[in-house]
XYZ file of C-alpha atoms in Angstrom:
703
model
C 152.533 59.227 61.474
C 150.016 60.256 64.147
C 150.718 63.116 66.551
C 150.989 60.644 69.425
C 153.526 58.602 67.490
C 155.570 61.724 66.699
C 155.568 62.764 70.335
C 156.636 59.294 71.414
C 159.416 59.277 68.817
C 160.631 62.678 70.009
C 160.754 61.434 73.614
C 162.604 58.311 72.516
C 165.124 60.326 70.522
C 165.648 62.638 73.471
C 166.369 59.730 75.772
C 168.759 58.197 73.260
C 170.581 61.464 72.609
C 171.083 61.977 76.317
C 173.751 59.260 76.155
C 177.175 59.522 74.466
C 176.296 56.503 72.311
C 173.092 58.147 71.169
C 174.922 61.317 70.204
C 177.425 59.335 68.135
C 174.520 57.613 66.358
C 172.897 60.971 65.637
C 176.144 62.244 64.093
C 176.214 59.227 61.767
C 172.571 59.728 60.796
C 173.204 63.431 60.231
C 176.187 62.675 57.970
C 173.934 60.355 55.969
C 171.265 63.024 55.653
C 168.775 61.047 57.744
C 168.254 63.429 60.647
C 164.638 64.700 60.609
C 163.840 62.374 57.684
C 160.249 60.974 57.767
C 160.208 57.866 59.917
C 157.645 55.083 59.826
C 155.488 54.446 62.850
C 157.071 51.740 64.946
C 156.359 49.785 68.048
C 157.670 51.613 71.084
C 161.070 50.403 72.182
C 162.234 50.506 75.791
C 164.052 53.686 76.725
C 167.760 53.412 77.585
C 168.327 52.322 81.165
C 170.430 54.144 83.644
C 169.755 57.904 83.577
C 172.875 60.018 83.794
C 173.424 63.202 85.839
C 172.439 66.591 84.469
C 175.372 68.743 85.579
C 175.309 68.342 89.397
C 171.720 67.065 89.452
C 171.929 63.307 90.136
C 169.293 60.729 89.143
C 166.975 59.835 92.014
C 163.481 58.549 92.581
C 161.262 61.199 94.183
C 157.677 60.372 95.220
C 157.833 57.238 93.120
C 158.921 59.042 89.949
C 162.325 59.586 88.296
C 163.911 62.951 89.013
C 167.266 64.690 89.243
C 168.346 66.202 92.558
C 171.121 68.700 93.290
C 173.207 68.643 96.486
C 172.566 71.412 98.958
C 174.911 74.380 98.545
C 177.482 75.083 101.227
C 176.878 78.070 103.558
C 178.673 80.450 101.184
C 176.996 79.115 98.039
C 178.293 77.379 94.918
C 178.537 77.926 91.161
C 175.267 76.314 90.115
C 171.622 77.291 89.671
C 169.358 76.845 92.689
C 166.474 74.507 91.605
C 166.579 71.503 93.930
C 164.720 68.961 91.791
C 164.423 68.585 88.006
C 161.639 66.323 86.765
C 161.067 64.879 83.286
C 158.213 66.615 81.511
C 155.002 64.558 81.486
C 152.511 66.745 79.620
C 152.447 68.953 76.541
C 152.119 72.098 78.661
C 153.701 74.044 80.123
C 156.205 74.622 77.324
C 159.595 73.953 78.878
C 162.509 76.314 78.222
C 165.914 75.045 79.341
C 168.228 77.963 80.094
C 172.019 77.510 79.846
C 174.930 79.864 80.291
C 177.749 81.349 82.311
C 177.784 83.573 85.395
C 175.811 86.314 83.620
C 173.056 83.802 82.882
C 173.290 82.494 86.452
C 172.485 85.962 87.864
C 175.903 86.504 89.432
C 175.724 88.722 92.543
C 171.887 88.445 92.672
C 171.433 84.669 92.717
C 169.607 82.900 94.252
C 167.263 85.808 95.006
C 166.958 86.942 91.391
C 168.150 85.219 88.219
C 167.626 85.782 84.492
C 165.781 82.450 84.321
C 163.249 83.603 86.929
C 162.744 86.911 85.125
C 162.350 85.177 81.766
C 159.746 82.807 83.185
C 157.753 85.695 84.670
C 157.800 87.587 81.365
C 156.700 84.535 79.373
C 153.868 83.802 81.778
C 152.716 87.423 81.793
C 152.024 87.157 78.061
C 151.346 83.466 77.472
C 149.686 82.421 80.717
C 151.017 81.068 83.998
C 150.197 77.469 83.051
C 151.759 77.591 79.592
C 155.459 78.342 80.202
C 158.216 77.257 82.551
C 161.967 77.926 82.558
C 164.434 75.364 83.904
C 167.624 77.085 85.053
C 170.809 75.127 84.240
C 173.241 78.058 84.154
C 176.472 77.985 86.147
C 179.413 80.288 86.732
C 182.694 79.388 85.007
C 180.819 77.418 82.347
C 183.056 75.997 79.625
C 182.079 74.948 76.110
C 182.813 71.299 76.834
C 180.609 71.154 79.933
C 177.942 73.257 78.212
C 177.532 70.585 75.539
C 177.408 67.849 78.175
C 174.693 69.670 80.116
C 172.619 70.397 77.007
C 172.859 66.758 75.977
C 171.944 65.457 79.445
C 169.019 67.910 79.717
C 167.153 65.937 77.057
C 166.223 63.577 79.888
C 163.782 66.216 81.176
C 162.281 66.862 77.703
C 162.898 70.551 76.905
C 160.850 72.306 74.208
C 163.238 75.258 73.669
C 166.937 75.739 74.433
C 168.315 79.185 75.350
C 172.107 79.665 75.289
C 173.553 82.749 77.024
C 177.312 82.237 76.602
C 180.456 83.875 75.215
C 181.851 85.995 78.044
C 184.179 83.276 79.335
C 185.711 82.464 75.980
C 188.489 85.081 75.989
C 190.006 83.611 79.182
C 188.831 80.040 79.732
C 188.861 78.413 76.310
C 192.502 78.824 75.190
C 194.641 78.346 78.330
C 197.271 76.382 76.400
C 198.097 79.340 74.140
C 200.151 81.334 76.579
C 203.851 81.841 77.342
C 202.971 80.502 80.804
C 201.250 77.286 79.622
C 202.077 74.328 81.847
C 202.568 71.995 78.869
C 205.986 71.938 77.185
C 204.495 71.203 73.713
C 202.065 74.104 74.224
C 204.943 76.491 74.973
C 206.811 75.281 71.905
C 203.737 75.721 69.719
C 203.431 79.259 71.069
C 207.119 79.834 70.272
C 206.689 78.644 66.680
C 203.795 81.036 66.109
C 205.756 83.865 67.747
C 208.832 83.216 65.597
C 206.883 82.997 62.333
C 204.485 85.930 62.781
C 205.597 87.930 65.775
C 203.005 88.733 68.411
C 200.209 88.318 65.880
C 201.069 84.611 65.590
C 199.916 83.477 69.061
C 196.858 85.733 68.788
C 195.902 84.074 65.490
C 196.532 80.671 67.052
C 194.176 81.513 69.932
C 191.495 82.761 67.532
C 191.715 79.551 65.487
C 191.504 77.329 68.559
C 188.534 79.244 69.960
C 186.811 79.088 66.578
C 187.301 75.313 66.431
C 186.056 74.811 69.986
C 183.049 77.117 69.689
C 181.989 75.881 66.264
C 182.361 72.262 67.388
C 180.262 72.861 70.514
C 177.573 74.831 68.701
C 177.468 72.300 65.855
C 176.910 69.509 68.381
C 174.120 71.437 70.101
C 172.569 72.108 66.694
C 172.676 68.393 65.885
C 170.975 67.545 69.179
C 168.271 70.162 68.647
C 167.733 69.243 65.005
C 167.448 65.541 65.743
C 164.870 66.033 68.481
C 163.196 68.929 66.674
C 163.449 71.778 69.197
C 164.441 75.398 68.511
C 167.527 77.116 69.930
C 167.733 80.772 70.971
C 171.257 82.212 71.260
C 172.072 85.470 73.037
C 174.812 87.665 71.559
C 176.283 89.116 74.791
C 177.177 92.697 75.543
C 179.665 94.015 78.115
C 180.271 97.173 80.120
C 182.080 99.419 77.661
C 181.780 102.754 79.449
C 182.902 101.928 82.984
C 185.081 98.836 82.901
C 188.726 99.539 82.134
C 191.456 97.046 81.289
C 194.964 98.150 82.212
C 197.740 95.983 80.803
C 201.367 96.922 80.054
C 202.758 96.397 76.554
C 205.113 93.548 75.731
C 208.832 94.378 75.503
C 209.203 96.936 72.719
C 212.288 97.505 70.522
C 214.880 100.117 71.445
C 213.551 102.662 73.910
C 209.955 101.829 72.954
C 208.974 100.569 76.415
C 210.204 103.730 78.161
C 208.538 105.957 75.559
C 205.235 104.064 75.803
C 205.086 104.566 79.562
C 206.063 108.206 79.183
C 203.198 108.774 76.737
C 200.899 106.895 79.110
C 201.798 109.269 81.939
C 201.292 112.280 79.648
C 197.886 111.046 78.484
C 196.745 110.392 82.045
C 197.803 113.876 83.191
C 196.133 115.505 80.186
C 192.884 113.694 80.922
C 193.031 115.088 84.462
C 193.425 118.575 82.974
C 190.555 117.840 80.519
C 192.946 118.295 77.611
C 191.196 115.566 75.632
C 192.876 116.362 72.329
C 196.299 116.155 73.952
C 195.390 112.868 75.644
C 194.197 111.447 72.332
C 197.417 112.484 70.624
C 199.538 110.839 73.344
C 197.446 107.651 73.130
C 197.950 107.501 69.359
C 201.691 107.695 69.914
C 201.300 104.706 72.245
C 199.268 102.909 69.590
C 202.066 103.396 67.064
C 204.463 101.751 69.517
C 202.366 98.803 70.704
C 200.668 98.049 67.375
C 197.187 97.796 68.904
C 198.037 94.799 71.104
C 197.653 96.644 74.426
C 194.131 97.395 75.765
C 195.308 100.310 77.962
C 195.953 102.398 74.862
C 192.396 101.972 73.659
C 190.957 102.853 77.078
C 192.807 106.185 76.988
C 191.294 106.762 73.543
C 187.859 105.923 74.959
C 188.208 108.460 77.745
C 189.507 111.130 75.368
C 186.644 110.497 72.925
C 184.095 110.636 75.745
C 185.594 113.934 76.849
C 185.023 115.566 73.462
C 181.636 113.892 72.976
C 182.619 111.595 70.105
C 180.493 108.548 70.954
C 181.291 106.746 67.700
C 185.050 106.902 68.305
C 184.545 105.948 71.962
C 182.573 102.858 70.909
C 185.197 101.817 68.353
C 188.016 102.178 70.877
C 186.079 100.384 73.626
C 185.409 97.401 71.355
C 189.103 97.330 70.403
C 190.057 97.390 74.106
C 187.988 94.275 74.804
C 189.299 92.516 71.689
C 192.908 93.224 72.747
C 192.373 91.467 76.107
C 193.081 87.880 75.122
C 194.643 85.122 77.196
C 197.465 84.676 74.677
C 198.829 88.142 75.469
C 197.983 88.781 79.124
C 200.328 90.234 81.698
C 197.837 91.083 84.450
C 194.802 88.893 85.101
C 191.924 90.297 83.004
C 188.135 89.945 83.262
C 185.822 87.711 81.224
C 184.207 89.784 78.480
C 182.701 88.755 75.166
C 184.510 90.408 72.279
C 183.851 90.698 68.568
C 185.018 87.151 67.834
C 182.643 85.586 70.380
C 179.643 87.464 68.995
C 180.648 86.634 65.409
C 180.880 82.930 66.259
C 177.427 82.973 67.841
C 175.977 84.979 64.947
C 177.514 82.623 62.381
C 176.150 79.594 64.240
C 172.688 81.143 64.226
C 172.928 81.667 60.471
C 174.242 78.162 59.745
C 171.908 76.256 62.011
C 168.750 78.334 62.068
C 169.175 79.406 65.685
C 167.198 82.458 66.766
C 169.657 85.238 67.742
C 169.070 87.940 70.369
C 171.406 90.867 69.674
C 171.987 92.409 73.107
C 174.319 95.195 71.881
C 171.530 96.465 69.624
C 168.827 95.964 72.263
C 170.805 97.752 74.995
C 171.721 100.653 72.701
C 168.071 101.110 71.776
C 166.959 100.893 75.401
C 169.455 103.425 76.793
C 169.924 105.633 73.739
C 173.690 105.222 74.065
C 176.061 102.918 72.158
C 178.253 102.629 75.279
C 176.517 100.485 77.932
C 177.493 101.391 81.476
C 176.776 100.738 85.156
C 173.077 101.338 84.558
C 172.966 97.862 82.977
C 176.134 96.266 84.418
C 177.324 95.613 87.950
C 180.898 95.132 86.734
C 182.520 93.943 83.493
C 179.671 91.722 82.252
C 177.235 90.875 85.055
C 173.862 92.548 84.738
C 171.924 94.855 87.050
C 168.226 94.202 87.630
C 167.460 96.570 84.758
C 169.999 94.817 82.548
C 168.457 91.430 83.359
C 164.970 92.781 82.715
C 165.839 94.185 79.278
C 167.958 91.209 78.198
C 165.316 88.664 79.175
C 162.545 90.688 77.529
C 164.431 90.368 74.238
C 164.880 86.621 74.856
C 161.213 86.211 75.784
C 160.185 87.787 72.496
C 162.109 85.117 70.572
C 160.829 82.280 72.755
C 157.237 83.443 72.302
C 157.783 83.642 68.566
C 159.186 80.112 68.204
C 156.650 78.611 70.608
C 153.789 78.934 68.122
C 151.522 79.812 71.031
C 151.208 83.552 70.344
C 149.363 84.796 67.281
C 150.764 88.336 67.109
C 154.462 89.275 67.437
C 155.418 90.748 70.805
C 157.675 93.799 71.129
C 160.273 93.295 73.858
C 159.611 96.828 75.156
C 156.102 95.762 76.122
C 157.499 93.050 78.385
C 159.504 95.404 80.575
C 158.466 95.308 84.204
C 160.836 95.802 87.111
C 161.705 92.384 88.584
C 160.570 91.758 92.147
C 163.531 91.766 94.501
C 163.814 92.660 98.169
C 165.712 95.817 99.163
C 168.110 93.638 101.168
C 168.973 91.427 98.181
C 169.441 94.460 95.925
C 171.706 96.134 98.479
C 173.749 92.949 98.907
C 174.286 92.646 95.156
C 175.434 96.272 94.965
C 177.858 95.807 97.857
C 179.062 92.706 96.028
C 179.568 94.832 92.919
C 181.840 97.157 94.907
C 183.854 94.251 96.341
C 184.072 92.411 93.027
C 185.180 95.599 91.268
C 187.818 96.230 93.933
C 189.193 92.738 93.311
C 189.047 92.555 89.505
C 189.383 96.103 88.155
C 192.788 97.507 87.229
C 191.684 100.868 85.885
C 193.461 103.368 83.696
C 191.721 106.055 85.735
C 191.000 106.188 89.490
C 189.140 103.294 91.116
C 187.515 105.129 94.024
C 184.599 106.754 92.078
C 183.122 103.466 90.860
C 183.631 101.746 94.232
C 181.894 104.602 96.017
C 179.109 104.593 93.408
C 178.175 101.003 94.233
C 178.500 101.527 97.983
C 176.209 104.568 97.787
C 173.790 102.576 95.628
C 173.777 99.763 98.197
C 172.895 102.183 100.995
C 170.195 103.745 98.812
C 168.630 100.311 98.313
C 168.670 99.453 102.031
C 170.487 101.499 104.711
C 170.880 98.398 106.876
C 173.646 97.202 104.527
C 175.951 99.491 106.525
C 176.494 96.719 109.069
C 177.493 94.271 106.333
C 180.002 96.836 105.065
C 181.558 97.105 108.508
C 181.566 93.316 108.869
C 183.443 93.106 105.575
C 186.032 95.587 106.878
C 186.290 93.668 110.153
C 186.887 90.419 108.271
C 189.669 92.019 106.250
C 191.213 93.535 109.364
C 191.350 90.266 111.294
C 194.680 88.379 111.346
C 193.050 85.187 110.020
C 190.969 84.065 107.014
C 187.611 85.826 106.699
C 185.646 82.603 107.176
C 187.089 82.235 110.691
C 186.041 85.668 111.926
C 183.179 86.728 114.163
C 182.219 89.152 111.395
C 181.657 86.183 109.081
C 179.402 84.490 111.634
C 177.378 87.671 112.151
C 176.935 88.063 108.427
C 175.716 84.476 107.980
C 172.693 85.370 110.129
C 172.175 88.740 108.446
C 169.540 89.638 105.829
C 172.564 90.953 103.855
C 174.305 87.598 103.688
C 177.455 87.779 101.554
C 178.367 84.662 99.575
C 181.522 83.594 97.753
C 180.340 85.527 94.702
C 180.391 88.713 96.799
C 184.069 88.470 97.650
C 184.524 86.778 101.020
C 187.348 84.585 99.737
C 189.953 87.310 99.293
C 193.438 86.912 100.698
C 194.432 90.573 100.597
C 193.798 93.654 102.666
C 191.381 95.432 100.267
C 192.756 98.907 100.932
C 190.765 100.668 98.198
C 187.496 99.106 99.344
C 188.147 99.845 103.029
C 188.903 103.473 102.227
C 185.824 103.760 99.996
C 183.547 102.299 102.690
C 184.882 104.806 105.200
C 184.385 107.715 102.792
C 180.814 106.756 101.931
C 179.771 106.152 105.531
C 181.340 109.473 106.528
C 179.167 111.251 103.950
C 176.149 109.424 105.365
C 176.859 110.716 108.856
C 178.511 107.575 110.242
C 182.073 108.303 111.390
C 183.528 104.830 111.073
C 187.180 105.639 110.431
C 188.283 105.550 114.070
C 186.677 102.124 114.465
C 188.217 100.943 111.175
C 191.692 102.179 112.126
C 191.482 100.414 115.493
C 190.702 97.117 113.763
C 193.442 97.583 111.170
C 196.060 98.353 113.825
C 195.063 95.371 115.955
C 195.128 92.952 113.067
C 197.794 94.295 110.722
C 199.666 97.151 112.341
C 203.458 97.013 112.110
C 204.989 94.456 114.438
C 207.870 95.464 116.679
C 210.174 92.975 114.930
C 209.111 94.349 111.569
C 206.509 93.488 108.923
C 207.398 92.388 105.399
C 205.178 94.493 103.152
C 206.200 92.469 100.101
C 203.838 89.742 101.320
C 201.023 89.789 98.721
C 198.531 90.495 101.520
C 199.882 94.050 101.806
C 199.935 94.873 98.096
C 197.704 97.828 97.331
C 196.816 96.288 93.937
C 197.296 92.505 94.269
C 196.494 91.910 90.577
C 199.225 94.283 89.437
C 201.573 91.319 88.936
C 202.232 88.741 86.245
C 199.008 86.773 86.391
C 200.601 83.306 86.981
C 202.093 84.773 90.162
C 198.586 85.718 91.297
C 197.392 82.117 90.960
C 197.888 79.288 93.444
C 198.749 75.827 92.139
C 198.953 72.886 94.533
C 201.794 71.232 92.613
C 203.828 74.393 91.930
C 205.711 76.528 94.469
C 204.969 80.219 94.813
C 207.558 82.641 93.505
C 209.898 83.846 96.222
C 210.127 87.465 95.019
C 207.752 90.200 93.907
C 208.254 91.400 90.322
C 206.741 94.559 88.919
C 205.717 94.778 85.241
C 204.680 98.414 85.839
C 206.692 101.534 86.740
C 205.146 101.682 90.215
C 204.440 99.188 92.991
C 202.352 100.205 96.006
C 202.021 98.659 99.460
C 199.769 99.130 102.501
C 201.583 100.569 105.497
C 199.400 100.483 108.631
C 200.517 102.631 111.569
C 198.987 104.877 114.222
C 201.079 107.855 113.038
C 202.769 108.510 116.390
C 206.197 107.012 115.624
C 208.731 107.187 112.832
C 209.063 104.137 110.593
C 212.161 102.511 109.141
C 211.787 100.966 105.678
C 214.368 98.339 104.753
C 213.958 97.184 101.144
C 215.965 94.419 99.500
C 215.521 94.871 95.767
C 217.158 94.917 92.360
C 216.681 96.021 88.748
C 216.560 92.758 86.772
C 217.271 92.437 83.082
C 219.813 91.346 80.536
C 221.809 94.572 80.554
C 225.084 94.385 82.450
C 225.811 97.014 85.070
C 222.209 98.196 85.078
C 221.603 100.785 87.734
C 219.112 103.477 88.563
C 217.343 105.398 91.278
C 214.244 103.888 92.897
C 212.167 106.650 94.452
C 209.933 105.982 97.454
C 206.810 108.007 98.222
C 204.230 107.906 101.003
C 200.690 109.035 100.241
C 201.955 110.696 97.066
C 204.768 112.659 98.740
C 208.421 111.806 97.976
C 210.104 110.282 101.032
C 213.520 109.309 99.679
C 215.363 107.363 97.026
C 217.498 104.218 96.727
C 220.431 103.472 94.452
C 219.722 100.107 92.826
C 221.610 97.843 90.438
C 221.090 94.470 88.748
C 222.392 92.897 91.974
C 220.382 92.616 95.176
C 220.745 95.750 97.298
C 219.628 96.264 100.896
C 219.315 99.704 102.353
C 217.131 101.609 104.791
C 215.108 104.817 104.850
C 213.501 106.671 107.713
C 209.980 108.004 107.288
C 209.008 110.702 109.757
C 205.747 110.462 111.655
C 204.692 113.803 110.188
C 204.442 112.047 106.768
C 202.157 109.334 108.135
C 198.513 109.237 109.108
C 196.630 106.833 111.375
C 195.491 103.750 109.497
C 196.220 103.102 105.821
C 199.225 104.712 104.173
C 200.167 104.088 100.543
C 203.882 103.342 100.238
C 205.021 103.342 96.599
C 208.231 102.301 94.879
C 208.789 104.234 91.644
C 211.051 102.186 89.385
C 213.376 103.701 86.776
C 212.658 103.029 83.118
C 214.261 99.871 81.727
C 217.305 100.381 79.498
C 216.854 100.289 75.713
C 216.566 96.814 74.250
C 217.778 95.561 70.888
C 215.808 95.192 67.691
C 214.487 91.807 68.854
C 213.366 92.349 72.464
C 211.464 89.045 72.624
C 214.479 86.963 71.590
C 215.230 85.633 75.075
C 211.582 84.802 75.725
C 211.390 83.016 72.369
C 214.476 80.925 73.111
C 213.086 79.897 76.488
C 209.750 78.919 74.970
C 211.447 76.845 72.270
C 213.133 74.889 75.054
C 209.739 74.414 76.729
C 210.421 76.892 79.562
C 207.848 79.481 80.601
C 208.792 83.039 79.634
C 207.768 86.658 80.187
C 206.870 88.755 77.165
C 206.569 91.874 79.303
C 209.466 93.794 80.874
C 210.215 93.638 84.593
C 210.794 97.112 86.006
C 211.936 95.972 89.426
C 212.068 93.016 91.782
C 211.630 92.956 95.562
C 212.934 90.219 97.834
C 211.638 91.855 101.005
C 210.326 95.223 102.186
C 210.612 95.300 105.966
C 208.845 98.096 107.835
C 209.676 98.705 111.544
C 208.446 101.162 114.113
C 211.196 103.363 115.593
C 211.360 104.779 119.099
């Protein structure tokens, strides 16, 4: 067969495979051992009619030629890569790399100003020539395995030469939603119950692992079939995550006997010992927790990480950090967690590379070599998995090395270190991404330790990149302080015309007050010589100060940590009503109390101590800004009472009002029995204990 005939056949196969029918034919040929078999030269056949969309890029005719065009993004952006027009390849060069992946691959928080695809293209061209390489960006946030396969298949219409897959971070949360005690499907709940009855907590976790393995292997096998049939190489990236800085706080499931109370007592001890730098004592307390929770709770491993870091044991810190990520699976969540690739995701990608001849890029190894530390941190990561400019630079250099190798266009191997060159990005775009990192961290991080240091780190870094970002910070505070959605505020309109334009990815769509972020912005600006607190307090009082008739602080808007709830109660479903009460799966629940500090405040809580125990009662303590302000006698029945908080305990602006719940009573030997029975009947169930429940928490100003 001549070279021209081979090229024509490859184009024809690509067009055929871009249709569902063509993919089914390829599977049959592959099963018969005929994929990549020598084929006789044949008369060209007409290509299939009717091109199909490539993700959101729709078939169009542009300048008399077929193309694929994306809709314009809305003012606050969308989830997809920015290229407006994709065109089928018409010449041998440049070599076309199609780049697929999730939000990390899409350049989350930097896009559209800087993306991994743009950096990869620049690195390839720096070595192989500007006319010899191009990268087509098809990454999108919230990418799923199913849609990934569809996009890869449809991309054959633009004739890629190499496929790069940068996926795996979404798999722990997005790929097994039916394996949960909160699954919407009755059969799914019953399947969960069967696994729980037969194997205990390990049963649902095993079920989730098996389902993810099936989904990932099926998707990667299909992509391998496509690539093998057309004859193009595939590069897969084994992702890394922020192990040093990102913490995952989750409570344990209901434990037998007094196990729940003991676990939380050890947690408090470990936290206090870390504050005193008693790292051995903290490690000992965490190991007591581990004996109680059996390794199913990520919080325990984070305490071990911090203790190991304190004594300088990097190997133990790495082991515990990996275990923390692996323990954060959808099947066992209480609080909403963050997408992070764990051991299973990397193993699935590594196995696929071995089985199919993909070319793997091992980011954990590359990052460790680059930084000299096994624990990657905020130097490479903006948050839990999204990369800084340096992280993008290093990751794409490793990818570029593999692409250059498989291209056949470079005679000598290229070391990824020789490709490192700081990506070009404006100070304004860098500052905006760093402010976005602070906002995104405020919204998604439930830390074992304090949150303020990492928020203030990113705010300081944003100001270092471009001092003008200060106005965007104050606009963000103004939007939060307004008594309406952020998109309706004057601050939003100002920011749209700003060089520091904040998009959806930077946290505009947030329905809560953002107390930690507001306080951090004030602190950082104060250190920079800008006294903004008086201005911030004025806005907070105007928008959210206590009303004369009273303000219900149990409204989720006023929660200090909105994610510190059962995660289904954080979500909004159009066809399901919101829960009418606030339940706490943690010993403390904090609220934002906004006053000017000149008047006393009456707090009127209506609450109870739920549970199966009859005649349950206990004392709920109430503190303001860490100082005890009173206590409430509570029972399993709803109780309404009132407390007076003196003005001398309050300060102008934000005050942290906290309910400290008593420990739950001891449970029997089978604490998950009730949950199991509910699941077997197809009813959603909680695996985690409820410390307290609030119907309302009315705060009123007193004369």
